[in-house]
Amino acid sequence: MSSLISRLGLERQRNLQKLFPEPVSLCLLYKASHHGFTFSALFGKSEKQGKFVLIMYLETGAVRGGYISKHLSDQACADPEAFVFSVDKKSATSFPVQDHSKAFLYEWKKVSFGDCLQLLSVNTKMYVVSKPDDIYGDFWAGETAECLEVEVHRVQDVGDVLLNPWMEVTWTENHKEELRQNLVSFKPTSEVLSKARVLLLGPVGSGKSSFINSIRSVMCGHVSLMPYVGTTQDGFTKKLKSYEIRAQKGGPPTPLTLCDVLALGESEETGLTLHDTLEVIKGHVPEGHKFKSNAPINPTTAGYRLAPAMKDRIHYVAFVLDATEVLFYSKSLQDKLKELRWELSDMDIPHVILLTKVDQVCKAVEADVQYVYRSRIVKERMHKAAELMGLPVSFVLPVKNYSSGRSVDCNTDILLLSALNCMLLSIDDFLEDYTPSPQEIEQQRQTF
């Protein structure tokens, strides 16, 4: 399912948001070119959704609209906070209501902000009629223009949203497809490796398995239910399990494999131990091995690889941390994470932090993932995660996993694929600097 994209654009949206006294987010409810140029469609998608802006894109190139701090309803509305506006890519201008008793009126096939801004529905088209009045003021000359597009956005208060993002992201279907193709076309820069293996490490409930599900969902176009996820005290995953990421449902596998393991515990007596983690990374542990803290992996373990090939090893590690819990991790867990991070550095294994559940710490991000790089609280949690692991904040990648529903969303897909794209670039850098041994070259030759 494709995500509905507003015609407003980033520059005009920012200028429009500056008209409000407090930070707000805009949630697109109705788009005429998608839902139909009829008032029945407009009200069907927008009625009783809270305060809103109605935006009209005129054939003249002008963009005009009105704001009401009440629910959209089929009756007259008094509102002292109402205003009409014009907006372009350079600025926005608002004209507050002067007679608030007549701020908004819905009549048969006509929506009115006073007389200065009226939206008419005629057959399957919509028109704007503007003329001076004493409700909003004398600022627009009388004119009638056809609407190329009409939109209704719910206006949401989000006190922790910054006006400007600290990282720019293109939130379009085209960019999503570019990111998806980056994964599909990815080829490890190594003569001894055809697939890159990424290990996900994190405490119980951090979202390791959900991240794998989410990436598979992006690629197949609907929410995947494999691997299974759970909320048990000790975590759902008990074994080493590798998941191929396919280009599409039933399609060929990409050169990326995501590996899931038992969750990290508070100590060496609970969860995945430091010793067993390093054995997995070095490639000694066979697929399907069930981890037990009282039975550490050793050369007598069934399926143990004494001399693992490059293809058996882990080439990248993603620490999966929960944005809702990162402030509250115990000292013992923090120490374990830091020790793992130092071991990886000694082994020259690239690593990153995936910060999950960012939508659960910020209402704006919950409403629209586009706000992830404008959220103060997400930024604070990213800095905390970086501090906890002793890494630069640029190594922290915020993501929202699919945890409910069966449909995917363009913006959520872009956030997930952007994180994956950063990981692929790091893997490429790691492999480019890796010099295989003669034995590894010979082993790879024998596989063909």
CSV table of C-alpha atoms in Angstrom, one decimal:
chain,number,residue,atom,x,y,z
A,1,MET,CA,0.0,0.0,0.0
A,2,SER,CA,1.5,3.4,-1.0
A,3,SER,CA,1.5,6.2,1.4
A,4,LEU,CA,-0.5,9.4,0.7
A,5,ILE,CA,1.9,12.2,-0.1
A,6,SER,CA,0.8,15.9,0.4
A,7,ARG,CA,1.3,18.3,-2.5
A,8,LEU,CA,2.3,20.9,0.1
A,9,GLY,CA,6.0,20.0,0.0
A,10,LEU,CA,8.6,20.5,2.8
A,11,GLU,CA,9.2,24.3,2.3
A,12,ARG,CA,5.6,25.3,2.2
A,13,GLN,CA,4.8,23.0,5.1
A,14,ARG,CA,7.4,24.6,7.3
A,15,ASN,CA,6.2,28.0,6.4
A,16,LEU,CA,2.6,27.1,7.2
A,17,GLN,CA,3.6,25.6,10.6
A,18,LYS,CA,5.3,28.9,11.5
A,19,LEU,CA,1.9,30.5,11.5
A,20,PHE,CA,0.9,28.6,14.7
A,21,PRO,CA,2.0,29.9,18.1
A,22,GLU,CA,3.2,26.4,19.2
A,23,PRO,CA,4.9,23.6,17.3
A,24,VAL,CA,2.3,21.5,15.4
A,25,SER,CA,2.4,18.5,13.1
A,26,LEU,CA,0.1,18.1,10.0
A,27,CYS,CA,-1.5,14.7,9.3
A,28,LEU,CA,-3.0,14.4,5.8
A,29,LEU,CA,-6.6,13.1,6.0
A,30,TYR,CA,-8.1,13.9,2.6
A,31,LYS,CA,-6.6,14.5,-0.8
A,32,ALA,CA,-9.1,15.3,-3.6
A,33,SER,CA,-7.1,13.7,-6.4
A,34,HIS,CA,-7.0,10.4,-4.4
A,35,HIS,CA,-10.3,10.4,-2.6
A,36,GLY,CA,-12.4,12.3,-5.1
A,37,PHE,CA,-13.4,16.0,-5.8
A,38,THR,CA,-16.6,15.7,-3.8
A,39,PHE,CA,-17.8,17.0,-0.4
A,40,SER,CA,-19.0,13.6,0.6
A,41,ALA,CA,-15.4,12.2,0.2
A,42,LEU,CA,-14.0,15.3,2.0
A,43,PHE,CA,-16.3,15.0,5.0
A,44,GLY,CA,-16.1,11.2,5.0
A,45,LYS,CA,-12.3,11.4,5.6
A,46,SER,CA,-12.1,14.5,7.7
A,47,GLU,CA,-15.2,14.8,9.9
A,48,LYS,CA,-14.7,14.9,13.7
A,49,GLN,CA,-10.9,14.5,13.4
A,50,GLY,CA,-10.0,17.5,15.5
A,51,LYS,CA,-8.7,20.9,14.5
A,52,PHE,CA,-7.7,21.1,10.8
A,53,VAL,CA,-6.4,23.1,7.9
A,54,LEU,CA,-8.2,23.1,4.5
A,55,ILE,CA,-5.6,23.8,1.7
A,56,MET,CA,-6.5,24.7,-1.9
A,57,TYR,CA,-4.0,24.6,-4.7
A,58,LEU,CA,-5.3,27.0,-7.4
A,59,GLU,CA,-4.8,26.8,-11.2
A,60,THR,CA,-3.2,30.2,-10.9
A,61,GLY,CA,-0.4,28.7,-8.8
A,62,ALA,CA,-1.5,30.3,-5.5
A,63,VAL,CA,-2.0,28.1,-2.4
A,64,ARG,CA,-4.6,29.3,0.0
A,65,GLY,CA,-6.4,27.8,2.9
A,66,GLY,CA,-8.1,28.2,6.3
A,67,TYR,CA,-7.6,26.9,9.8
A,68,ILE,CA,-10.3,26.1,12.4
A,69,SER,CA,-9.5,24.9,16.0
A,70,LYS,CA,-12.7,22.8,16.1
A,71,HIS,CA,-13.8,19.6,14.5
A,72,LEU,CA,-14.8,19.8,10.8
A,73,SER,CA,-18.6,19.5,10.9
A,74,ASP,CA,-21.6,20.2,8.7
A,75,GLN,CA,-22.7,23.3,10.5
A,76,ALA,CA,-21.7,26.9,11.3
A,77,CYS,CA,-18.7,27.2,13.6
A,78,ALA,CA,-17.6,30.1,15.9
A,79,ASP,CA,-13.9,30.1,16.5
A,80,PRO,CA,-11.7,33.0,17.8
A,81,GLU,CA,-8.5,31.1,16.8
A,82,ALA,CA,-9.5,30.7,13.1
A,83,PHE,CA,-7.5,32.3,10.3
A,84,VAL,CA,-7.1,32.1,6.5
A,85,PHE,CA,-3.7,32.1,4.9
A,86,SER,CA,-1.7,32.0,1.7
A,87,VAL,CA,1.6,30.1,1.5
A,88,ASP,CA,4.4,29.6,-0.9
A,89,LYS,CA,8.0,28.2,-0.7
A,90,LYS,CA,9.4,31.5,0.7
A,91,SER,CA,6.8,32.5,3.3
A,92,ALA,CA,3.3,32.2,4.6
A,93,THR,CA,0.8,35.0,5.6
A,94,SER,CA,-2.1,34.6,7.9
A,95,PHE,CA,-5.2,36.8,8.3
A,96,PRO,CA,-7.0,36.2,11.7
A,97,VAL,CA,-10.7,36.1,11.9
A,98,GLN,CA,-12.3,39.4,13.0
A,99,ASP,CA,-15.9,38.3,13.5
A,100,HIS,CA,-15.3,34.9,15.1
A,101,SER,CA,-19.0,34.1,15.3
A,102,LYS,CA,-18.9,33.5,11.5
A,103,ALA,CA,-15.5,31.9,11.2
A,104,PHE,CA,-16.6,28.8,9.3
A,105,LEU,CA,-19.7,27.6,7.6
A,106,TYR,CA,-20.7,24.4,5.7
A,107,GLU,CA,-23.6,24.7,3.3
A,108,TRP,CA,-24.8,22.5,0.4
A,109,LYS,CA,-21.8,22.2,-1.9
A,110,LYS,CA,-20.0,25.1,-0.3
A,111,VAL,CA,-17.5,25.5,2.5
A,112,SER,CA,-16.9,29.0,3.6
A,113,PHE,CA,-14.3,30.9,5.7
A,114,GLY,CA,-16.4,34.1,5.7
A,115,ASP,CA,-16.8,35.4,2.1
A,116,CYS,CA,-13.1,35.8,1.6
A,117,LEU,CA,-12.4,32.1,1.0
A,118,GLN,CA,-15.2,29.8,-0.3
A,119,LEU,CA,-14.7,26.3,-1.7
A,120,LEU,CA,-17.5,25.2,-4.2
A,121,SER,CA,-18.2,21.7,-5.5
A,122,VAL,CA,-19.5,21.6,-9.0
A,123,ASN,CA,-20.0,18.2,-10.6
A,124,THR,CA,-16.5,16.5,-10.2
A,125,LYS,CA,-14.6,19.8,-9.8
A,126,MET,CA,-13.9,22.2,-7.0
A,127,TYR,CA,-13.5,26.0,-7.3
A,128,VAL,CA,-12.3,28.8,-4.9
A,129,VAL,CA,-14.2,32.0,-4.8
A,130,SER,CA,-12.4,34.9,-3.0
A,131,LYS,CA,-13.6,38.4,-2.2
A,132,PRO,CA,-13.2,41.0,0.5
A,133,ASP,CA,-15.4,40.7,3.5
A,134,ASP,CA,-15.7,42.0,7.1
A,135,ILE,CA,-15.2,38.6,8.7
A,136,TYR,CA,-11.6,38.1,7.9
A,137,GLY,CA,-10.7,41.4,6.1
A,138,ASP,CA,-10.0,43.1,2.8
A,139,PHE,CA,-6.8,41.5,1.4
A,140,TRP,CA,-7.7,39.3,-1.6
A,141,ALA,CA,-9.2,40.8,-4.8
A,142,GLY,CA,-12.4,39.1,-6.0
A,143,GLU,CA,-11.6,36.1,-8.2
A,144,THR,CA,-12.8,32.6,-9.0
A,145,ALA,CA,-10.2,29.8,-9.8
A,146,GLU,CA,-10.4,26.1,-10.3
A,147,CYS,CA,-8.6,23.9,-7.7
A,148,LEU,CA,-5.9,21.5,-9.0
A,149,GLU,CA,-5.9,19.9,-5.6
A,150,VAL,CA,-7.7,20.2,-2.3
A,151,GLU,CA,-6.3,18.7,1.0
A,152,VAL,CA,-7.5,18.5,4.6
A,153,HIS,CA,-4.8,18.1,7.3
A,154,ARG,CA,-5.4,17.4,11.0
A,155,VAL,CA,-3.4,19.8,13.1
A,156,GLN,CA,-1.7,18.2,16.1
A,157,ASP,CA,0.1,19.8,19.0
A,158,VAL,CA,3.6,18.5,19.4
A,159,GLY,CA,5.5,20.5,21.9
A,160,ASP,CA,8.8,18.6,21.4
A,161,VAL,CA,9.1,19.1,17.7
A,162,LEU,CA,11.9,21.3,16.3
A,163,LEU,CA,11.2,23.6,13.4
A,164,ASN,CA,14.2,22.2,11.4
A,165,PRO,CA,15.4,18.6,11.2
A,166,TRP,CA,19.0,17.8,12.1
A,167,MET,CA,19.0,15.3,9.2
A,168,GLU,CA,17.3,15.7,5.9
A,169,VAL,CA,15.4,12.8,4.5
A,170,THR,CA,13.4,12.6,1.2
A,171,TRP,CA,10.0,11.0,2.1
A,172,THR,CA,8.8,9.9,-1.3
A,173,GLU,CA,8.0,6.6,-3.0
A,174,ASN,CA,10.8,7.3,-5.5
A,175,HIS,CA,13.3,7.5,-2.7
A,176,LYS,CA,12.0,4.4,-1.0
A,177,GLU,CA,12.4,2.5,-4.3
A,178,GLU,CA,16.0,3.9,-4.6
A,179,LEU,CA,16.8,2.6,-1.1
A,180,ARG,CA,15.2,-0.8,-1.9
A,181,GLN,CA,17.2,-1.1,-5.1
A,182,ASN,CA,20.4,-0.3,-3.2
A,183,LEU,CA,19.8,-3.5,-1.2
A,184,VAL,CA,18.7,-5.6,-4.1
A,185,SER,CA,21.8,-4.6,-6.2
A,186,PHE,CA,24.3,-4.8,-3.2
A,187,LYS,CA,27.3,-6.9,-3.9
A,188,PRO,CA,30.0,-7.5,-1.2
A,189,THR,CA,33.4,-6.1,-2.3
A,190,SER,CA,35.2,-9.3,-1.5
A,191,GLU,CA,36.4,-12.1,-3.8
A,192,VAL,CA,35.8,-14.6,-1.0
A,193,LEU,CA,32.2,-13.5,0.0
A,194,SER,CA,28.9,-13.5,-1.8
A,195,LYS,CA,26.7,-12.7,1.2
A,196,ALA,CA,27.1,-10.4,4.1
A,197,ARG,CA,25.9,-11.6,7.6
A,198,VAL,CA,24.6,-9.1,10.1
A,199,LEU,CA,24.1,-10.1,13.7
A,200,LEU,CA,21.5,-8.4,15.8
A,201,LEU,CA,22.3,-8.1,19.5
A,202,GLY,CA,20.1,-6.6,22.2
A,203,PRO,CA,18.3,-7.2,25.5
A,204,VAL,CA,14.9,-8.8,25.9
A,205,GLY,CA,12.1,-6.9,24.1
A,206,SER,CA,14.4,-4.5,22.3
A,207,GLY,CA,13.0,-5.5,18.9
A,208,LYS,CA,15.6,-7.7,17.2
A,209,SER,CA,13.2,-10.2,15.7
A,210,SER,CA,10.7,-7.4,14.9
A,211,PHE,CA,13.4,-5.5,12.9
A,212,ILE,CA,13.9,-8.6,10.8
A,213,ASN,CA,10.2,-9.0,10.3
A,214,SER,CA,10.0,-5.3,9.4
A,215,ILE,CA,12.8,-5.5,6.7
A,216,ARG,CA,11.1,-8.6,5.2
A,217,SER,CA,7.8,-6.7,5.3
A,218,VAL,CA,9.3,-3.7,3.4
A,219,MET,CA,10.6,-6.1,0.7
A,220,CYS,CA,7.4,-8.1,0.2
A,221,GLY,CA,5.0,-5.2,0.6
A,222,HIS,CA,3.0,-6.5,3.5
A,223,VAL,CA,3.7,-7.1,7.2
A,224,SER,CA,5.6,-10.4,7.6
A,225,LEU,CA,5.0,-12.7,10.6
A,226,MET,CA,8.3,-14.5,10.4
A,227,PRO,CA,10.4,-14.7,12.6
A,228,TYR,CA,7.9,-15.1,15.4
A,229,VAL,CA,8.2,-12.4,18.1
A,230,GLY,CA,7.0,-12.5,21.7
A,231,THR,CA,7.1,-10.8,25.0
A,232,THR,CA,8.2,-13.5,27.4
A,233,GLN,CA,10.5,-12.6,30.2
A,234,ASP,CA,13.5,-14.3,28.7
A,235,GLY,CA,12.7,-13.4,25.1
A,236,PHE,CA,11.3,-15.5,22.3
A,237,THR,CA,14.4,-16.4,20.3
A,238,LYS,CA,16.6,-19.2,21.8
A,239,LYS,CA,18.6,-20.3,18.8
A,240,LEU,CA,21.0,-19.0,16.1
A,241,LYS,CA,18.7,-18.4,13.2
A,242,SER,CA,19.7,-16.7,9.9
A,243,TYR,CA,17.1,-15.1,7.7
A,244,GLU,CA,17.7,-14.4,4.0
A,245,ILE,CA,16.3,-11.0,2.8
A,246,ARG,CA,14.6,-11.5,-0.5
A,247,ALA,CA,14.1,-8.9,-3.2
A,248,GLN,CA,10.4,-9.5,-3.1
A,249,LYS,CA,8.0,-12.2,-2.0
A,250,GLY,CA,9.0,-15.4,-3.7
A,251,GLY,CA,11.9,-13.5,-5.3
A,252,PRO,CA,15.7,-14.2,-5.3
A,253,PRO,CA,17.6,-13.6,-2.1
A,254,THR,CA,19.6,-10.4,-1.8
A,255,PRO,CA,23.3,-10.7,-0.6
A,256,LEU,CA,22.2,-9.8,2.9
A,257,THR,CA,21.5,-12.2,5.8
A,258,LEU,CA,20.2,-11.0,9.2
A,259,CYS,CA,21.0,-13.3,12.1
A,260,ASP,CA,19.0,-13.5,15.3
A,261,VAL,CA,20.1,-15.0,18.6
A,262,LEU,CA,19.1,-15.3,22.2
A,263,ALA,CA,18.7,-11.9,23.9
A,264,LEU,CA,21.5,-10.5,26.1
A,265,GLY,CA,21.0,-10.9,29.8
A,266,GLU,CA,21.9,-8.8,32.8
A,267,SER,CA,24.9,-11.1,33.6
A,268,GLU,CA,26.8,-14.1,32.2
A,269,GLU,CA,24.3,-16.3,34.0
A,270,THR,CA,21.3,-15.0,32.1
A,271,GLY,CA,20.7,-14.7,28.4
A,272,LEU,CA,23.4,-14.8,25.7
A,273,THR,CA,26.9,-14.8,27.3
A,274,LEU,CA,29.9,-12.7,26.1
A,275,HIS,CA,31.8,-16.0,25.3
A,276,ASP,CA,29.0,-17.4,23.1
A,277,THR,CA,28.5,-14.1,21.4
A,278,LEU,CA,32.1,-14.0,20.3
A,279,GLU,CA,31.9,-17.6,19.1
A,280,VAL,CA,29.0,-16.7,16.9
A,281,ILE,CA,30.8,-13.7,15.5
A,282,LYS,CA,33.9,-15.8,14.7
A,283,GLY,CA,31.8,-18.3,12.8
A,284,HIS,CA,32.2,-21.4,15.0
A,285,VAL,CA,28.5,-21.8,15.9
A,286,PRO,CA,26.3,-23.9,13.6
A,287,GLU,CA,22.9,-22.7,12.4
A,288,GLY,CA,20.1,-23.7,14.7
A,289,HIS,CA,22.3,-24.0,17.8
A,290,LYS,CA,20.3,-23.6,21.0
A,291,PHE,CA,22.0,-21.4,23.5
A,292,LYS,CA,22.3,-22.4,27.2
A,293,SER,CA,24.2,-20.3,29.7
A,294,ASN,CA,25.3,-23.3,31.6
A,295,ALA,CA,26.7,-25.0,28.5
A,296,PRO,CA,29.2,-22.7,26.8
A,297,ILE,CA,30.1,-23.3,23.2
A,298,ASN,CA,33.3,-25.3,22.8
A,299,PRO,CA,35.0,-27.6,20.2
A,300,THR,CA,32.9,-30.5,21.4
A,301,THR,CA,29.6,-28.7,20.7
A,302,ALA,CA,27.6,-30.4,18.0
A,303,GLY,CA,28.3,-28.9,14.6
A,304,TYR,CA,31.2,-26.7,15.9
A,305,ARG,CA,33.3,-25.3,13.1
A,306,LEU,CA,37.0,-25.6,14.0
A,307,ALA,CA,38.1,-23.5,11.0
A,308,PRO,CA,35.2,-21.3,9.9
A,309,ALA,CA,35.3,-19.8,6.4
A,310,MET,CA,34.7,-16.1,5.8
A,311,LYS,CA,31.1,-16.9,4.8
A,312,ASP,CA,30.4,-18.4,8.2
A,313,ARG,CA,31.5,-15.4,10.2
A,314,ILE,CA,29.6,-12.3,11.2
A,315,HIS,CA,30.6,-9.2,9.1
A,316,TYR,CA,28.6,-6.6,10.9
A,317,VAL,CA,26.8,-6.2,14.3
A,318,ALA,CA,23.8,-4.1,15.1
A,319,PHE,CA,23.1,-3.4,18.7
A,320,VAL,CA,19.3,-3.1,19.1
A,321,LEU,CA,18.3,-0.8,21.9
A,322,ASP,CA,14.8,0.2,23.0
A,323,ALA,CA,14.1,4.0,23.0
A,324,THR,CA,11.6,3.5,25.8
A,325,GLU,CA,14.1,1.7,28.0
A,326,VAL,CA,17.5,3.1,27.1
A,327,LEU,CA,17.4,5.5,30.1
A,328,PHE,CA,16.7,2.7,32.5
A,329,TYR,CA,19.1,-0.1,31.5
A,330,SER,CA,20.9,-1.6,34.5
A,331,LYS,CA,24.6,-1.0,35.1
A,332,SER,CA,25.4,-4.7,34.6
A,333,LEU,CA,23.7,-4.7,31.2
A,334,GLN,CA,25.4,-1.4,30.2
A,335,ASP,CA,28.8,-2.9,31.2
A,336,LYS,CA,28.0,-6.0,29.1
A,337,LEU,CA,27.1,-3.9,26.1
A,338,LYS,CA,30.3,-1.8,26.4
A,339,GLU,CA,32.5,-4.9,26.8
A,340,LEU,CA,31.0,-6.4,23.6
A,341,ARG,CA,31.6,-3.1,21.8
A,342,TRP,CA,35.3,-3.1,22.8
A,343,GLU,CA,35.7,-6.8,21.7
A,344,LEU,CA,34.2,-5.9,18.3
A,345,SER,CA,36.5,-2.9,18.0
A,346,ASP,CA,39.5,-5.2,18.7
A,347,MET,CA,38.2,-7.6,16.0
A,348,ASP,CA,37.7,-4.7,13.5
A,349,ILE,CA,34.0,-5.7,13.1
A,350,PRO,CA,31.9,-2.6,12.2
A,351,HIS,CA,28.9,-2.0,14.4
A,352,VAL,CA,26.0,0.4,14.9
A,353,ILE,CA,23.1,1.0,17.2
A,354,LEU,CA,19.5,0.5,16.0
A,355,LEU,CA,17.2,2.6,18.3
A,356,THR,CA,13.8,1.0,18.1
A,357,LYS,CA,10.3,2.1,19.2
A,358,VAL,CA,11.0,5.8,18.6
A,359,ASP,CA,7.3,6.2,17.8
A,360,GLN,CA,6.5,5.2,21.4
A,361,VAL,CA,8.5,8.1,23.0
A,362,CYS,CA,7.1,10.9,20.8
A,363,LYS,CA,3.5,11.5,19.8
A,364,ALA,CA,4.6,13.4,16.7
A,365,VAL,CA,6.6,10.5,15.4
A,366,GLU,CA,3.8,8.1,16.4
A,367,ALA,CA,1.5,10.2,14.1
A,368,ASP,CA,4.0,10.6,11.3
A,369,VAL,CA,7.5,9.1,11.1
A,370,GLN,CA,8.6,12.1,9.1
A,371,TYR,CA,9.1,13.9,12.4
A,372,VAL,CA,11.7,11.5,13.7
A,373,TYR,CA,14.6,13.9,12.9
A,374,ARG,CA,12.8,16.9,14.4
A,375,SER,CA,11.8,15.3,17.7
A,376,ARG,CA,13.6,16.6,20.8
A,377,ILE,CA,12.9,13.5,22.8
A,378,VAL,CA,14.1,11.1,20.0
A,379,LYS,CA,17.3,13.2,19.7
A,380,GLU,CA,17.8,12.9,23.5
A,381,ARG,CA,17.4,9.1,23.4
A,382,MET,CA,19.8,8.9,20.5
A,383,HIS,CA,22.4,10.8,22.4
A,384,LYS,CA,21.8,8.6,25.5
A,385,ALA,CA,22.2,5.4,23.4
A,386,ALA,CA,25.4,6.8,21.9
A,387,GLU,CA,26.8,7.7,25.4
A,388,LEU,CA,25.8,4.2,26.7
A,389,MET,CA,27.8,2.4,24.0
A,390,GLY,CA,30.7,4.9,23.8
A,391,LEU,CA,29.9,5.7,20.1
A,392,PRO,CA,29.3,8.9,18.2
A,393,VAL,CA,25.6,9.8,17.8
A,394,SER,CA,26.0,9.4,14.0
A,395,PHE,CA,26.3,5.6,14.8
A,396,VAL,CA,22.7,5.6,16.2
A,397,LEU,CA,20.0,4.8,13.6
A,398,PRO,CA,16.4,5.4,14.7
A,399,VAL,CA,13.8,3.0,13.4
A,400,LYS,CA,10.1,2.1,13.8
A,401,ASN,CA,9.4,-1.6,13.5
A,402,TYR,CA,6.0,-2.9,12.3
A,403,SER,CA,4.3,-4.3,15.4
A,404,SER,CA,0.6,-4.0,14.4
A,405,GLY,CA,-1.6,-4.1,11.4
A,406,ARG,CA,-0.9,-5.9,8.1
A,407,SER,CA,-0.2,-2.9,5.8
A,408,VAL,CA,3.2,-1.2,5.3
A,409,ASP,CA,3.7,2.5,5.2
A,410,CYS,CA,6.0,4.5,2.9
A,411,ASN,CA,7.6,6.7,5.6
A,412,THR,CA,8.2,3.7,7.9
A,413,ASP,CA,9.7,1.8,5.0
A,414,ILE,CA,12.1,4.7,4.2
A,415,LEU,CA,13.3,4.9,7.8
A,416,LEU,CA,14.0,1.2,7.9
A,417,LEU,CA,15.7,1.1,4.5
A,418,SER,CA,17.7,4.2,5.4
A,419,ALA,CA,19.1,2.4,8.4
A,420,LEU,CA,19.8,-0.7,6.3
A,421,ASN,CA,21.5,1.4,3.7
A,422,CYS,CA,23.9,2.9,6.3
A,423,MET,CA,24.7,-0.6,7.4
A,424,LEU,CA,25.4,-1.7,3.8
A,425,LEU,CA,27.9,1.2,3.3
A,426,SER,CA,29.8,0.2,6.4
A,427,ILE,CA,29.9,-3.4,5.4
A,428,ASP,CA,31.3,-2.4,2.0
A,429,ASP,CA,34.0,-0.3,3.7
A,430,PHE,CA,34.9,-3.2,6.0
A,431,LEU,CA,35.2,-5.7,3.2
A,432,GLU,CA,37.1,-3.3,0.9
A,433,ASP,CA,39.8,-3.1,3.6
A,434,TYR,CA,39.8,-6.9,4.2
A,435,THR,CA,42.6,-9.0,2.7
A,436,PRO,CA,41.6,-12.7,2.4
A,437,SER,CA,44.2,-15.4,3.1
A,438,PRO,CA,45.3,-17.9,0.4
A,439,GLN,CA,43.3,-20.6,2.2
A,440,GLU,CA,40.1,-18.5,2.1
A,441,ILE,CA,40.6,-17.8,-1.6
A,442,GLU,CA,41.0,-21.5,-2.2
A,443,GLN,CA,37.9,-22.4,-0.1
A,444,GLN,CA,35.8,-19.9,-2.1
A,445,ARG,CA,37.1,-21.3,-5.4
A,446,GLN,CA,36.1,-24.8,-4.3
A,447,THR,CA,32.5,-23.7,-3.7
A,448,PHE,CA,32.0,-23.0,-7.4
